[in-house]
Amino acid sequence: MERITQQRKIVLGLFNDNKNSHLSAYDIYKLAKKKLPKINLSTVYRTVNTLVEEGKLSKYQLNEEHYHYQITEKVPHYHMICSICSKVVEIPLKEIEAPAKLLAEKHKFKIARINLEIDGKCRKHK
């Protein structure tokens, strides 16, 4: 049986409080520190890595600097990321899968997996 630590409860609670958020470890640290002042950054990294291994959090590299995390969802999705403000728009897998299959058929290609991240500018920064 897995041990539910206070740190895990707080980290998971932060994601429940910030639905659809893509938080970096440092973002998590700043928010967690308000609830648990003695928490340190290395504890946050260990906690999020454990939660990723358990499948409770998903890890995304939304820019080249660092990873972001979010609650693992049952509906797979991809990200469009604004290069100006880092806004993230989630695109459901089903919207990408059909065109990808058509392209694969056209080019006689068998898809093993799809890994997609779209960088650009959001509506505000066009």
PDB file of N, CA and C in Angstrom, residues 54-119:
ATOM      1  N   GLU A  54       3.657   7.154 -10.548  1.00  0.00           N
ATOM      2  CA  GLU A  54       2.398   6.520 -10.159  1.00  0.00           C
ATOM      3  C   GLU A  54       1.282   6.782 -11.163  1.00  0.00           C
ATOM      4  N   GLY A  55       1.539   7.656 -12.153  1.00  0.00           N
ATOM      5  CA  GLY A  55       0.528   7.956 -13.164  1.00  0.00           C
ATOM      6  C   GLY A  55      -0.494   8.992 -12.740  1.00  0.00           C
ATOM      7  N   LYS A  56      -0.268   9.652 -11.625  1.00  0.00           N
ATOM      8  CA  LYS A  56      -1.214  10.663 -11.143  1.00  0.00           C
ATOM      9  C   LYS A  56      -0.974  12.028 -11.775  1.00  0.00           C
ATOM     10  N   LEU A  57       0.284  12.299 -12.137  1.00  0.00           N
ATOM     11  CA  LEU A  57       0.627  13.532 -12.845  1.00  0.00           C
ATOM     12  C   LEU A  57       1.257  13.167 -14.178  1.00  0.00           C
ATOM     13  N   SER A  58       1.066  14.036 -15.157  1.00  0.00           N
ATOM     14  CA  SER A  58       1.736  13.892 -16.451  1.00  0.00           C
ATOM     15  C   SER A  58       2.775  14.993 -16.566  1.00  0.00           C
ATOM     16  N   LYS A  59       3.868  14.678 -17.250  1.00  0.00           N
ATOM     17  CA  LYS A  59       5.011  15.588 -17.365  1.00  0.00           C
ATOM     18  C   LYS A  59       5.128  16.022 -18.822  1.00  0.00           C
ATOM     19  N   TYR A  60       5.218  17.331 -19.048  1.00  0.00           N
ATOM     20  CA  TYR A  60       5.327  17.887 -20.392  1.00  0.00           C
ATOM     21  C   TYR A  60       6.472  18.880 -20.436  1.00  0.00           C
ATOM     22  N   GLN A  61       7.193  18.878 -21.539  1.00  0.00           N
ATOM     23  CA  GLN A  61       8.209  19.911 -21.720  1.00  0.00           C
ATOM     24  C   GLN A  61       7.596  20.950 -22.645  1.00  0.00           C
ATOM     25  N   LEU A  62       7.032  21.994 -22.057  1.00  0.00           N
ATOM     26  CA  LEU A  62       6.309  23.002 -22.822  1.00  0.00           C
ATOM     27  C   LEU A  62       7.213  24.087 -23.374  1.00  0.00           C
ATOM     28  N   ASN A  63       8.408  24.139 -22.912  1.00  0.00           N
ATOM     29  CA  ASN A  63       9.422  25.009 -23.492  1.00  0.00           C
ATOM     30  C   ASN A  63      10.757  24.337 -23.219  1.00  0.00           C
ATOM     31  N   GLU A  64      11.821  24.924 -23.702  1.00  0.00           N
ATOM     32  CA  GLU A  64      13.111  24.254 -23.567  1.00  0.00           C
ATOM     33  C   GLU A  64      13.724  24.394 -22.176  1.00  0.00           C
ATOM     34  N   GLU A  65      13.150  25.235 -21.331  1.00  0.00           N
ATOM     35  CA  GLU A  65      13.753  25.488 -20.025  1.00  0.00           C
ATOM     36  C   GLU A  65      13.462  24.410 -18.996  1.00  0.00           C
ATOM     37  N   HIS A  66      12.202  24.038 -18.844  1.00  0.00           N
ATOM     38  CA  HIS A  66      11.853  23.095 -17.786  1.00  0.00           C
ATOM     39  C   HIS A  66      10.534  22.388 -18.084  1.00  0.00           C
ATOM     40  N   TYR A  67      10.274  21.366 -17.292  1.00  0.00           N
ATOM     41  CA  TYR A  67       9.046  20.592 -17.459  1.00  0.00           C
ATOM     42  C   TYR A  67       7.888  21.252 -16.726  1.00  0.00           C
ATOM     43  N   HIS A  68       6.697  20.936 -17.204  1.00  0.00           N
ATOM     44  CA  HIS A  68       5.464  21.331 -16.535  1.00  0.00           C
ATOM     45  C   HIS A  68       4.693  20.058 -16.227  1.00  0.00           C
ATOM     46  N   TYR A  69       3.818  20.141 -15.249  1.00  0.00           N
ATOM     47  CA  TYR A  69       3.060  18.979 -14.802  1.00  0.00           C
ATOM     48  C   TYR A  69       1.583  19.328 -14.771  1.00  0.00           C
ATOM     49  N   GLN A  70       0.758  18.307 -14.948  1.00  0.00           N
ATOM     50  CA  GLN A  70      -0.672  18.472 -14.775  1.00  0.00           C
ATOM     51  C   GLN A  70      -1.263  17.135 -14.357  1.00  0.00           C
ATOM     52  N   ILE A  71      -2.472  17.188 -13.818  1.00  0.00           N
ATOM     53  CA  ILE A  71      -3.168  15.962 -13.422  1.00  0.00           C
ATOM     54  C   ILE A  71      -3.318  15.090 -14.662  1.00  0.00           C
ATOM     55  N   THR A  72      -3.032  13.809 -14.533  1.00  0.00           N
ATOM     56  CA  THR A  72      -3.182  12.881 -15.651  1.00  0.00           C
ATOM     57  C   THR A  72      -4.670  12.733 -15.952  1.00  0.00           C
ATOM     58  N   GLU A  73      -5.002  12.939 -17.211  1.00  0.00           N
ATOM     59  CA  GLU A  73      -6.398  12.858 -17.628  1.00  0.00           C
ATOM     60  C   GLU A  73      -6.632  11.575 -18.405  1.00  0.00           C
ATOM     61  N   LYS A  74      -7.881  11.172 -18.436  1.00  0.00           N
ATOM     62  CA  LYS A  74      -8.233   9.980 -19.198  1.00  0.00           C
ATOM     63  C   LYS A  74      -8.295  10.278 -20.698  1.00  0.00           C
ATOM     64  N   VAL A  75      -8.447  11.561 -21.054  1.00  0.00           N
ATOM     65  CA  VAL A  75      -8.524  11.956 -22.457  1.00  0.00           C
ATOM     66  C   VAL A  75      -7.161  12.482 -22.890  1.00  0.00           C
ATOM     67  N   PRO A  76      -6.437  11.721 -23.723  1.00  0.00           N
ATOM     68  CA  PRO A  76      -5.122  12.193 -24.191  1.00  0.00           C
ATOM     69  C   PRO A  76      -5.264  13.478 -25.008  1.00  0.00           C
ATOM     70  N   HIS A  77      -4.260  14.321 -24.927  1.00  0.00           N
ATOM     71  CA  HIS A  77      -4.309  15.575 -25.665  1.00  0.00           C
ATOM     72  C   HIS A  77      -2.895  16.056 -25.986  1.00  0.00           C
ATOM     73  N   TYR A  78      -2.839  17.048 -26.870  1.00  0.00           N
ATOM     74  CA  TYR A  78      -1.587  17.683 -27.258  1.00  0.00           C
ATOM     75  C   TYR A  78      -1.677  19.154 -26.899  1.00  0.00           C
ATOM     76  N   HIS A  79      -0.573  19.867 -27.090  1.00  0.00           N
ATOM     77  CA  HIS A  79      -0.531  21.268 -26.679  1.00  0.00           C
ATOM     78  C   HIS A  79      -0.142  22.200 -27.823  1.00  0.00           C
ATOM     79  N   MET A  80      -0.818  23.359 -27.873  1.00  0.00           N
ATOM     80  CA  MET A  80      -0.381  24.495 -28.677  1.00  0.00           C
ATOM     81  C   MET A  80       0.075  25.533 -27.656  1.00  0.00           C
ATOM     82  N   ILE A  81       1.282  26.059 -27.845  1.00  0.00           N
ATOM     83  CA  ILE A  81       1.882  26.931 -26.843  1.00  0.00           C
ATOM     84  C   ILE A  81       2.242  28.274 -27.462  1.00  0.00           C
ATOM     85  N   CYS A  82       1.768  29.353 -26.844  1.00  0.00           N
ATOM     86  CA  CYS A  82       2.101  30.695 -27.319  1.00  0.00           C
ATOM     87  C   CYS A  82       3.554  30.999 -26.959  1.00  0.00           C
ATOM     88  N   SER A  83       4.323  31.390 -27.959  1.00  0.00           N
ATOM     89  CA  SER A  83       5.745  31.682 -27.739  1.00  0.00           C
ATOM     90  C   SER A  83       5.956  33.031 -27.043  1.00  0.00           C
ATOM     91  N   ILE A  84       4.892  33.837 -26.934  1.00  0.00           N
ATOM     92  CA  ILE A  84       4.999  35.141 -26.275  1.00  0.00           C
ATOM     93  C   ILE A  84       4.626  35.043 -24.791  1.00  0.00           C
ATOM     94  N   CYS A  85       3.434  34.503 -24.497  1.00  0.00           N
ATOM     95  CA  CYS A  85       2.939  34.494 -23.112  1.00  0.00           C
ATOM     96  C   CYS A  85       2.904  33.100 -22.480  1.00  0.00           C
ATOM     97  N   SER A  86       3.274  32.080 -23.241  1.00  0.00           N
ATOM     98  CA  SER A  86       3.288  30.683 -22.773  1.00  0.00           C
ATOM     99  C   SER A  86       1.902  30.117 -22.491  1.00  0.00           C
ATOM    100  N   LYS A  87       0.855  30.763 -23.009  1.00  0.00           N
ATOM    101  CA  LYS A  87      -0.495  30.214 -22.870  1.00  0.00           C
ATOM    102  C   LYS A  87      -0.518  28.840 -23.527  1.00  0.00           C
ATOM    103  N   VAL A  88      -1.210  27.893 -22.900  1.00  0.00           N
ATOM    104  CA  VAL A  88      -1.296  26.534 -23.415  1.00  0.00           C
ATOM    105  C   VAL A  88      -2.740  26.239 -23.798  1.00  0.00           C
ATOM    106  N   VAL A  89      -2.931  25.785 -25.038  1.00  0.00           N
ATOM    107  CA  VAL A  89      -4.242  25.346 -25.508  1.00  0.00           C
ATOM    108  C   VAL A  89      -4.157  23.845 -25.707  1.00  0.00           C
ATOM    109  N   GLU A  90      -5.098  23.118 -25.103  1.00  0.00           N
ATOM    110  CA  GLU A  90      -5.091  21.661 -25.223  1.00  0.00           C
ATOM    111  C   GLU A  90      -5.927  21.225 -26.418  1.00  0.00           C
ATOM    112  N   ILE A  91      -5.355  20.334 -27.227  1.00  0.00           N
ATOM    113  CA  ILE A  91      -6.022  19.789 -28.407  1.00  0.00           C
ATOM    114  C   ILE A  91      -6.271  18.306 -28.155  1.00  0.00           C
ATOM    115  N   PRO A  92      -7.538  17.862 -28.133  1.00  0.00           N
ATOM    116  CA  PRO A  92      -7.814  16.440 -27.908  1.00  0.00           C
ATOM    117  C   PRO A  92      -7.179  15.564 -28.986  1.00  0.00           C
ATOM    118  N   LEU A  93      -6.719  14.401 -28.579  1.00  0.00           N
ATOM    119  CA  LEU A  93      -6.086  13.444 -29.484  1.00  0.00           C
ATOM    120  C   LEU A  93      -6.948  13.172 -30.707  1.00  0.00           C
ATOM    121  N   LYS A  94      -8.262  13.038 -30.513  1.00  0.00           N
ATOM    122  CA  LYS A  94      -9.135  12.684 -31.636  1.00  0.00           C
ATOM    123  C   LYS A  94      -9.088  13.720 -32.760  1.00  0.00           C
ATOM    124  N   GLU A  95      -8.765  14.984 -32.438  1.00  0.00           N
ATOM    125  CA  GLU A  95      -8.679  16.014 -33.476  1.00  0.00           C
ATOM    126  C   GLU A  95      -7.404  15.886 -34.303  1.00  0.00           C
ATOM    127  N   ILE A  96      -6.399  15.224 -33.784  1.00  0.00           N
ATOM    128  CA  ILE A  96      -5.121  15.047 -34.471  1.00  0.00           C
ATOM    129  C   ILE A  96      -5.032  13.669 -35.113  1.00  0.00           C
ATOM    130  N   GLU A  97      -5.634  12.690 -34.468  1.00  0.00           N
ATOM    131  CA  GLU A  97      -5.492  11.296 -34.878  1.00  0.00           C
ATOM    132  C   GLU A  97      -5.999  11.026 -36.298  1.00  0.00           C
ATOM    133  N   ALA A  98      -7.182  11.530 -36.638  1.00  0.00           N
ATOM    134  CA  ALA A  98      -7.753  11.253 -37.962  1.00  0.00           C
ATOM    135  C   ALA A  98      -6.883  11.814 -39.092  1.00  0.00           C
ATOM    136  N   PRO A  99      -6.481  13.099 -39.044  1.00  0.00           N
ATOM    137  CA  PRO A  99      -5.606  13.598 -40.109  1.00  0.00           C
ATOM    138  C   PRO A  99      -4.262  12.867 -40.156  1.00  0.00           C
ATOM    139  N   ALA A 100      -3.738  12.481 -38.996  1.00  0.00           N
ATOM    140  CA  ALA A 100      -2.462  11.752 -38.962  1.00  0.00           C
ATOM    141  C   ALA A 100      -2.601  10.395 -39.642  1.00  0.00           C
ATOM    142  N   LYS A 101      -3.712   9.721 -39.407  1.00  0.00           N
ATOM    143  CA  LYS A 101      -3.946   8.417 -40.047  1.00  0.00           C
ATOM    144  C   LYS A 101      -4.055   8.567 -41.560  1.00  0.00           C
ATOM    145  N   LEU A 102      -4.723   9.634 -42.012  1.00  0.00           N
ATOM    146  CA  LEU A 102      -4.833   9.879 -43.456  1.00  0.00           C
ATOM    147  C   LEU A 102      -3.458  10.118 -44.073  1.00  0.00           C
ATOM    148  N   LEU A 103      -2.637  10.909 -43.408  1.00  0.00           N
ATOM    149  CA  LEU A 103      -1.280  11.155 -43.899  1.00  0.00           C
ATOM    150  C   LEU A 103      -0.466   9.864 -43.925  1.00  0.00           C
ATOM    151  N   ALA A 104      -0.607   9.058 -42.901  1.00  0.00           N
ATOM    152  CA  ALA A 104       0.127   7.791 -42.840  1.00  0.00           C
ATOM    153  C   ALA A 104      -0.281   6.875 -43.990  1.00  0.00           C
ATOM    154  N   GLU A 105      -1.581   6.785 -44.246  1.00  0.00           N
ATOM    155  CA  GLU A 105      -2.063   5.953 -45.361  1.00  0.00           C
ATOM    156  C   GLU A 105      -1.527   6.483 -46.688  1.00  0.00           C
ATOM    157  N   LYS A 106      -1.595   7.782 -46.866  1.00  0.00           N
ATOM    158  CA  LYS A 106      -1.131   8.405 -48.111  1.00  0.00           C
ATOM    159  C   LYS A 106       0.339   8.092 -48.374  1.00  0.00           C
ATOM    160  N   HIS A 107       1.144   8.074 -47.331  1.00  0.00           N
ATOM    161  CA  HIS A 107       2.585   7.868 -47.480  1.00  0.00           C
ATOM    162  C   HIS A 107       3.028   6.444 -47.140  1.00  0.00           C
ATOM    163  N   LYS A 108       2.041   5.527 -47.026  1.00  0.00           N
ATOM    164  CA  LYS A 108       2.330   4.111 -46.735  1.00  0.00           C
ATOM    165  C   LYS A 108       3.207   3.990 -45.481  1.00  0.00           C
ATOM    166  N   PHE A 109       2.721   4.586 -44.422  1.00  0.00           N
ATOM    167  CA  PHE A 109       3.469   4.668 -43.171  1.00  0.00           C
ATOM    168  C   PHE A 109       2.611   4.109 -42.046  1.00  0.00           C
ATOM    169  N   LYS A 110       3.223   3.337 -41.148  1.00  0.00           N
ATOM    170  CA  LYS A 110       2.488   2.814 -39.996  1.00  0.00           C
ATOM    171  C   LYS A 110       2.874   3.623 -38.756  1.00  0.00           C
ATOM    172  N   ILE A 111       1.888   4.238 -38.128  1.00  0.00           N
ATOM    173  CA  ILE A 111       2.130   5.078 -36.957  1.00  0.00           C
ATOM    174  C   ILE A 111       2.345   4.205 -35.722  1.00  0.00           C
ATOM    175  N   ALA A 112       3.443   4.448 -35.017  1.00  0.00           N
ATOM    176  CA  ALA A 112       3.703   3.766 -33.746  1.00  0.00           C
ATOM    177  C   ALA A 112       3.178   4.626 -32.596  1.00  0.00           C
ATOM    178  N   ARG A 113       3.409   5.910 -32.676  1.00  0.00           N
ATOM    179  CA  ARG A 113       2.888   6.860 -31.691  1.00  0.00           C
ATOM    180  C   ARG A 113       2.921   8.251 -32.307  1.00  0.00           C
ATOM    181  N   ILE A 114       2.156   9.137 -31.737  1.00  0.00           N
ATOM    182  CA  ILE A 114       2.126  10.529 -32.182  1.00  0.00           C
ATOM    183  C   ILE A 114       2.620  11.387 -31.024  1.00  0.00           C
ATOM    184  N   ASN A 115       3.602  12.226 -31.300  1.00  0.00           N
ATOM    185  CA  ASN A 115       4.124  13.151 -30.298  1.00  0.00           C
ATOM    186  C   ASN A 115       4.096  14.528 -30.938  1.00  0.00           C
ATOM    187  N   LEU A 116       3.233  15.397 -30.453  1.00  0.00           N
ATOM    188  CA  LEU A 116       3.027  16.667 -31.132  1.00  0.00           C
ATOM    189  C   LEU A 116       2.968  17.816 -30.138  1.00  0.00           C
ATOM    190  N   GLU A 117       3.676  18.869 -30.459  1.00  0.00           N
ATOM    191  CA  GLU A 117       3.619  20.123 -29.713  1.00  0.00           C
ATOM    192  C   GLU A 117       3.685  21.222 -30.765  1.00  0.00           C
ATOM    193  N   ILE A 118       2.749  22.148 -30.712  1.00  0.00           N
ATOM    194  CA  ILE A 118       2.691  23.219 -31.701  1.00  0.00           C
ATOM    195  C   ILE A 118       3.043  24.537 -31.021  1.00  0.00           C
ATOM    196  N   ASP A 119       4.079  25.205 -31.514  1.00  0.00           N
ATOM    197  CA  ASP A 119       4.478  26.512 -30.999  1.00  0.00           C
ATOM    198  C   ASP A 119       3.991  27.582 -31.962  1.00  0.00           C
TER     199      ASP A 119
END
